[in-house]
mmCIF file of C-alpha atoms and ligand atoms in Angstrom:
data_model
loop_
_atom_site.group_PDB
_atom_site.id
_atom_site.type_symbol
_atom_site.label_atom_id
_atom_site.label_comp_id
_atom_site.label_asym_id
_atom_site.label_seq_id
_atom_site.Cartn_x
_atom_site.Cartn_y
_atom_site.Cartn_z
ATOM 1 C CA MET A 23 -6.200 17.691 8.956
ATOM 2 C CA THR A 24 -2.603 16.902 8.029
ATOM 3 C CA ILE A 25 -1.682 15.732 4.560
ATOM 4 C CA LEU A 26 1.695 14.003 4.362
ATOM 5 C CA LYS A 27 3.943 13.938 1.284
ATOM 6 C CA ILE A 28 3.648 10.656 -0.600
ATOM 7 C CA LEU A 29 6.956 9.444 -2.039
ATOM 8 C CA ARG A 30 6.862 8.891 -5.788
ATOM 9 C CA TYR A 31 8.582 6.137 -7.778
ATOM 10 C CA PRO A 32 11.578 5.955 -8.507
ATOM 11 C CA ASP A 33 12.385 7.430 -5.076
ATOM 12 C CA LYS A 34 14.773 4.890 -3.478
ATOM 13 C CA ARG A 35 13.182 5.408 -0.058
ATOM 14 C CA LEU A 36 10.226 3.340 -1.325
ATOM 15 C CA ARG A 37 12.622 0.365 -1.350
ATOM 16 C CA GLN A 38 13.416 0.571 2.367
ATOM 17 C CA ILE A 39 12.208 -2.124 4.770
ATOM 18 C CA ALA A 40 9.947 -0.997 7.619
ATOM 19 C CA LYS A 41 10.596 -2.076 11.216
ATOM 20 C CA PRO A 42 8.009 -3.591 13.556
ATOM 21 C CA VAL A 43 6.291 -1.131 15.918
ATOM 22 C CA LYS A 44 7.554 -1.784 19.475
ATOM 23 C CA LYS A 45 5.085 0.404 21.383
ATOM 24 C CA ILE A 46 1.867 2.066 20.251
ATOM 25 C CA THR A 47 2.078 5.635 21.531
ATOM 26 C CA PHE A 48 0.158 8.886 21.078
ATOM 27 C CA LYS A 49 2.610 9.644 18.226
ATOM 28 C CA THR A 50 1.644 6.357 16.524
ATOM 29 C CA LYS A 51 -2.056 7.281 16.733
ATOM 30 C CA LEU A 52 -1.359 10.759 15.356
ATOM 31 C CA LEU A 53 0.589 9.231 12.452
ATOM 32 C CA ILE A 54 -2.300 6.847 11.710
ATOM 33 C CA ASN A 55 -4.777 9.775 11.653
ATOM 34 C CA ASN A 56 -2.492 11.681 9.308
ATOM 35 C CA MET A 57 -2.125 8.621 7.089
ATOM 36 C CA PHE A 58 -5.932 8.323 6.785
ATOM 37 C CA ASP A 59 -6.175 12.063 5.939
ATOM 38 C CA THR A 60 -3.447 11.615 3.300
ATOM 39 C CA MET A 61 -5.034 8.481 1.815
ATOM 40 C CA TYR A 62 -8.513 10.039 1.501
ATOM 41 C CA ALA A 63 -7.079 13.271 0.057
ATOM 42 C CA ALA A 64 -5.198 11.259 -2.590
ATOM 43 C CA GLY A 65 -8.247 9.140 -3.456
ATOM 44 C CA GLY A 66 -6.640 5.879 -2.376
ATOM 45 C CA ILE A 67 -8.000 2.792 -0.656
ATOM 46 C CA GLY A 68 -4.795 2.015 1.238
ATOM 47 C CA LEU A 69 -1.528 3.540 2.386
ATOM 48 C CA ALA A 70 1.608 2.084 3.964
ATOM 49 C CA ALA A 71 3.825 4.161 6.274
ATOM 50 C CA THR A 72 6.798 3.565 3.937
ATOM 51 C CA GLN A 73 4.991 5.667 1.307
ATOM 52 C CA VAL A 74 5.143 8.697 3.629
ATOM 53 C CA ASN A 75 8.775 7.926 4.527
ATOM 54 C CA ILE A 76 8.059 6.443 7.947
ATOM 55 C CA LEU A 77 9.810 3.092 8.321
ATOM 56 C CA GLN A 78 7.330 1.454 10.669
ATOM 57 C CA GLN A 79 5.071 -1.502 9.903
ATOM 58 C CA ILE A 80 1.836 0.481 9.781
ATOM 59 C CA ILE A 81 -0.917 0.275 7.151
ATOM 60 C CA VAL A 82 -4.259 2.057 6.832
ATOM 61 C CA ILE A 83 -6.999 0.757 4.531
ATOM 62 C CA ASP A 84 -10.540 1.823 3.677
ATOM 63 C CA ILE A 85 -11.907 0.114 0.601
ATOM 64 C CA SER A 86 -15.227 1.975 1.005
ATOM 65 C CA ILE A 87 -13.363 5.187 -0.033
ATOM 66 C CA LYS A 88 -15.692 7.311 2.178
ATOM 67 C CA PRO A 89 -13.993 8.717 5.332
ATOM 68 C CA ASP A 90 -14.748 6.768 8.557
ATOM 69 C CA GLU A 91 -16.874 4.196 6.695
ATOM 70 C CA LYS A 92 -14.805 1.070 7.385
ATOM 71 C CA GLN A 93 -11.319 1.926 8.496
ATOM 72 C CA LEU A 94 -8.804 -0.858 8.935
ATOM 73 C CA ILE A 95 -5.518 -0.303 10.800
ATOM 74 C CA LEU A 96 -2.793 -2.929 10.555
ATOM 75 C CA ILE A 97 0.261 -2.768 12.798
ATOM 76 C CA ASN A 98 3.031 -5.360 12.317
ATOM 77 C CA PRO A 99 0.834 -7.390 9.938
ATOM 78 C CA ILE A 100 1.770 -10.816 8.616
ATOM 79 C CA ILE A 101 -0.071 -13.060 6.200
ATOM 80 C CA ILE A 102 -0.403 -16.484 7.821
ATOM 81 C CA GLU A 103 -2.498 -18.162 5.129
ATOM 82 C CA MET A 104 -3.274 -17.466 1.507
ATOM 83 C CA ASP A 105 -5.305 -19.262 -1.109
ATOM 84 C CA GLY A 106 -6.665 -18.964 -4.614
ATOM 85 C CA SER A 107 -5.702 -16.427 -7.216
ATOM 86 C CA ALA A 108 -7.162 -13.101 -8.238
ATOM 87 C CA SER A 109 -6.116 -10.078 -10.240
ATOM 88 C CA ILE A 110 -7.434 -6.591 -10.626
ATOM 89 C CA GLU A 111 -6.051 -3.546 -12.377
ATOM 90 C CA GLU A 112 -3.920 -2.183 -9.522
ATOM 91 C CA GLY A 113 -2.881 1.383 -8.992
ATOM 92 C CA CYS A 114 -0.409 2.877 -6.540
ATOM 93 C CA LEU A 115 -0.355 6.347 -5.028
ATOM 94 C CA SER A 116 3.442 6.245 -5.374
ATOM 95 C CA ILE A 117 3.227 5.404 -9.124
ATOM 96 C CA PRO A 118 0.238 7.522 -10.183
ATOM 97 C CA THR A 119 0.574 7.077 -13.941
ATOM 98 C CA LYS A 120 0.606 3.283 -14.053
ATOM 99 C CA HIS A 121 -2.052 0.588 -13.681
ATOM 100 C CA ALA A 122 -1.603 -3.119 -14.248
ATOM 101 C CA MET A 123 -3.002 -6.567 -13.509
ATOM 102 C CA VAL A 124 -0.972 -8.245 -10.770
ATOM 103 C CA PRO A 125 -1.218 -11.917 -9.767
ATOM 104 C CA ARG A 126 -2.347 -12.110 -6.119
ATOM 105 C CA ALA A 127 -3.993 -14.539 -3.713
ATOM 106 C CA GLN A 128 -7.796 -14.270 -3.639
ATOM 107 C CA TYR A 129 -7.946 -15.041 0.102
ATOM 108 C CA VAL A 130 -5.639 -14.148 2.978
ATOM 109 C CA LYS A 131 -5.629 -14.713 6.723
ATOM 110 C CA VAL A 132 -3.798 -11.925 8.531
ATOM 111 C CA LYS A 133 -2.316 -11.605 12.005
ATOM 112 C CA SER A 134 -1.607 -8.088 13.265
ATOM 113 C CA LEU A 135 -1.943 -5.665 16.158
ATOM 114 C CA ASP A 136 -4.862 -3.272 16.410
ATOM 115 C CA LEU A 137 -4.661 0.339 17.616
ATOM 116 C CA TYR A 138 -4.784 -0.835 21.258
ATOM 117 C CA GLY A 139 -1.953 -3.329 20.861
ATOM 118 C CA ASN A 140 -4.281 -6.349 20.863
ATOM 119 C CA HIS A 141 -3.311 -9.318 18.688
ATOM 120 C CA VAL A 142 -5.986 -9.808 16.052
ATOM 121 C CA GLU A 143 -6.498 -12.400 13.321
ATOM 122 C CA PHE A 144 -8.913 -11.952 10.460
ATOM 123 C CA GLU A 145 -9.726 -13.187 6.979
ATOM 124 C CA ALA A 146 -10.084 -11.135 3.817
ATOM 125 C CA SER A 147 -10.939 -11.880 0.222
ATOM 126 C CA ASN A 148 -11.124 -10.199 -3.188
ATOM 127 C CA LEU A 149 -10.391 -6.412 -3.221
ATOM 128 C CA LEU A 150 -9.554 -6.251 0.498
ATOM 129 C CA ALA A 151 -7.204 -9.243 0.236
ATOM 130 C CA ILE A 152 -5.496 -7.692 -2.801
ATOM 131 C CA CYS A 153 -5.154 -4.322 -1.072
ATOM 132 C CA ILE A 154 -3.635 -5.961 2.042
ATOM 133 C CA GLN A 155 -1.069 -7.808 -0.110
ATOM 134 C CA HIS A 156 -0.207 -4.587 -2.002
ATOM 135 C CA GLU A 157 0.258 -2.644 1.277
ATOM 136 C CA ILE A 158 2.283 -5.363 3.047
ATOM 137 C CA ASP A 159 4.564 -5.431 -0.021
ATOM 138 C CA HIS A 160 5.223 -1.692 0.545
ATOM 139 C CA LEU A 161 6.492 -2.490 4.059
ATOM 140 C CA TYR A 162 9.130 -4.749 2.431
ATOM 141 C CA GLY A 163 10.092 -2.249 -0.270
ATOM 142 C CA LYS A 164 8.219 -4.118 -2.991
ATOM 143 C CA LEU A 165 6.115 -2.340 -5.618
ATOM 144 C CA PHE A 166 3.435 -3.798 -7.883
ATOM 145 C CA ILE A 167 5.573 -3.076 -10.964
ATOM 146 C CA ASP A 168 8.088 -5.638 -9.640
ATOM 147 C CA TYR A 169 5.589 -8.360 -10.595
ATOM 148 C CA LEU A 170 5.406 -7.225 -14.212
ATOM 149 C CA SER A 171 7.592 -8.663 -16.929
ATOM 150 C CA GLU A 172 10.415 -6.544 -18.314
ATOM 151 C CA SER A 173 8.492 -6.217 -21.560
ATOM 152 C CA GLN A 174 5.369 -4.980 -19.738
ATOM 153 C CA ASN A 175 7.428 -2.264 -18.062
ATOM 154 C CA ASP A 176 9.314 -1.598 -21.342
ATOM 155 C CA ILE A 177 6.115 -1.051 -23.312
ATOM 156 C CA ASP A 178 5.138 1.739 -20.949
ATOM 157 C CA LEU A 179 8.577 3.279 -21.179
ATOM 158 C CA LYS A 180 8.317 3.274 -24.986
ATOM 159 C CA ILE A 181 4.818 4.756 -24.882
ATOM 160 C CA ASN A 182 6.015 7.471 -22.503
ATOM 161 C CA ARG A 183 9.040 8.179 -24.730
ATOM 162 C CA LYS A 184 6.717 8.467 -27.730
ATOM 163 C CA LYS A 185 4.470 10.825 -25.787
ATOM 164 C CA ILE A 186 7.447 13.057 -24.987
ATOM 165 C CA ILE A 187 8.462 13.165 -28.670
ATOM 166 C CA ILE A 188 4.897 14.009 -29.734
ATOM 167 C CA THR A 189 4.571 16.835 -27.233
ATOM 168 C CA LYS A 190 7.926 18.268 -28.475
HETATM 169 O O1 K1U B 203 -0.747 1.658 -1.671
HETATM 170 C C1 K1U B 203 -1.225 2.446 -2.461
HETATM 171 O O2 K1U B 203 -0.508 3.030 -3.250
HETATM 172 C C2 K1U B 203 -2.708 2.680 -2.481
HETATM 173 C C3 K1U B 203 -3.396 1.924 -3.601
HETATM 174 C C4 K1U B 203 -3.965 0.633 -3.059
HETATM 175 C C5 K1U B 203 -4.428 -0.375 -4.061
HETATM 176 C C6 K1U B 203 -5.285 -0.058 -5.097
HETATM 177 C C7 K1U B 203 -5.703 -1.030 -5.995
HETATM 178 C C8 K1U B 203 -5.270 -2.317 -5.833
HETATM 179 C C9 K1U B 203 -4.433 -2.643 -4.818
HETATM 180 C C10 K1U B 203 -4.014 -1.667 -3.926
HETATM 181 C C11 K1U B 203 -4.501 2.819 -4.135
HETATM 182 O O3 K1U B 203 -5.439 3.096 -3.489
HETATM 183 S S1 K1U B 203 -4.253 3.456 -5.705
HETATM 184 C C12 K1U B 203 -5.799 4.197 -6.105
HETATM 185 C C13 K1U B 203 -6.708 3.186 -6.682
HETATM 186 O O4 K1U B 203 -6.251 2.354 -7.465
HETATM 187 C C14 K1U B 203 -8.128 3.136 -6.336
HETATM 188 C C15 K1U B 203 -8.746 4.206 -5.787
HETATM 189 C C16 K1U B 203 -10.088 4.116 -5.492
HETATM 190 C C17 K1U B 203 -10.794 2.950 -5.741
HETATM 191 C C18 K1U B 203 -10.172 1.872 -6.298
HETATM 192 C C19 K1U B 203 -8.813 1.957 -6.597
HETATM 193 ZN ZN1 ZN B 204 1.037 1.331 -3.540
#
């Protein structure tokens, strides 16, 4: 089992844009295994390669939380359709102290490569659709806090500042 280091906000490397995978090699498969190990160890339901400082368009997801239950691997994913709206209190393994409601599509249709390099298309809704949108954002250097208003982010800053004063 290999646990990779997850970059934490405000690390600028989280803002980098990942490149499409040209060839799926043994190294790619090893990275994907390590990403699943890292995601389960951190208690997450998704992880993008950007979060472990690998600038390749690779995402692992398992919304069942239990290892090997329902693993989803997305290579070079793109959203080709989206519909509806949905929000849940989102978290991020790169911003562990913050949770917030983020406006997302309730339904997405995704085109990507699977582990064998086959082109696949599938539909997702609700939590899975939200998780896919959150992870694809990571590949473009976007974080869920970017969707929040300045005042929403400010409130947390003030609360944190207050906390620091109290603990002093
Ligand atoms: O990309 C990440 O940082 C992983 C992130 C994915 C995600 C969670 C919630 C909404 C959208 C995307 C997480 O897994 S953070 C951990 C978390 O919020 C969670 C963990 C277990 C069950 C449910 C949520
Ligand atoms: Zn995240």
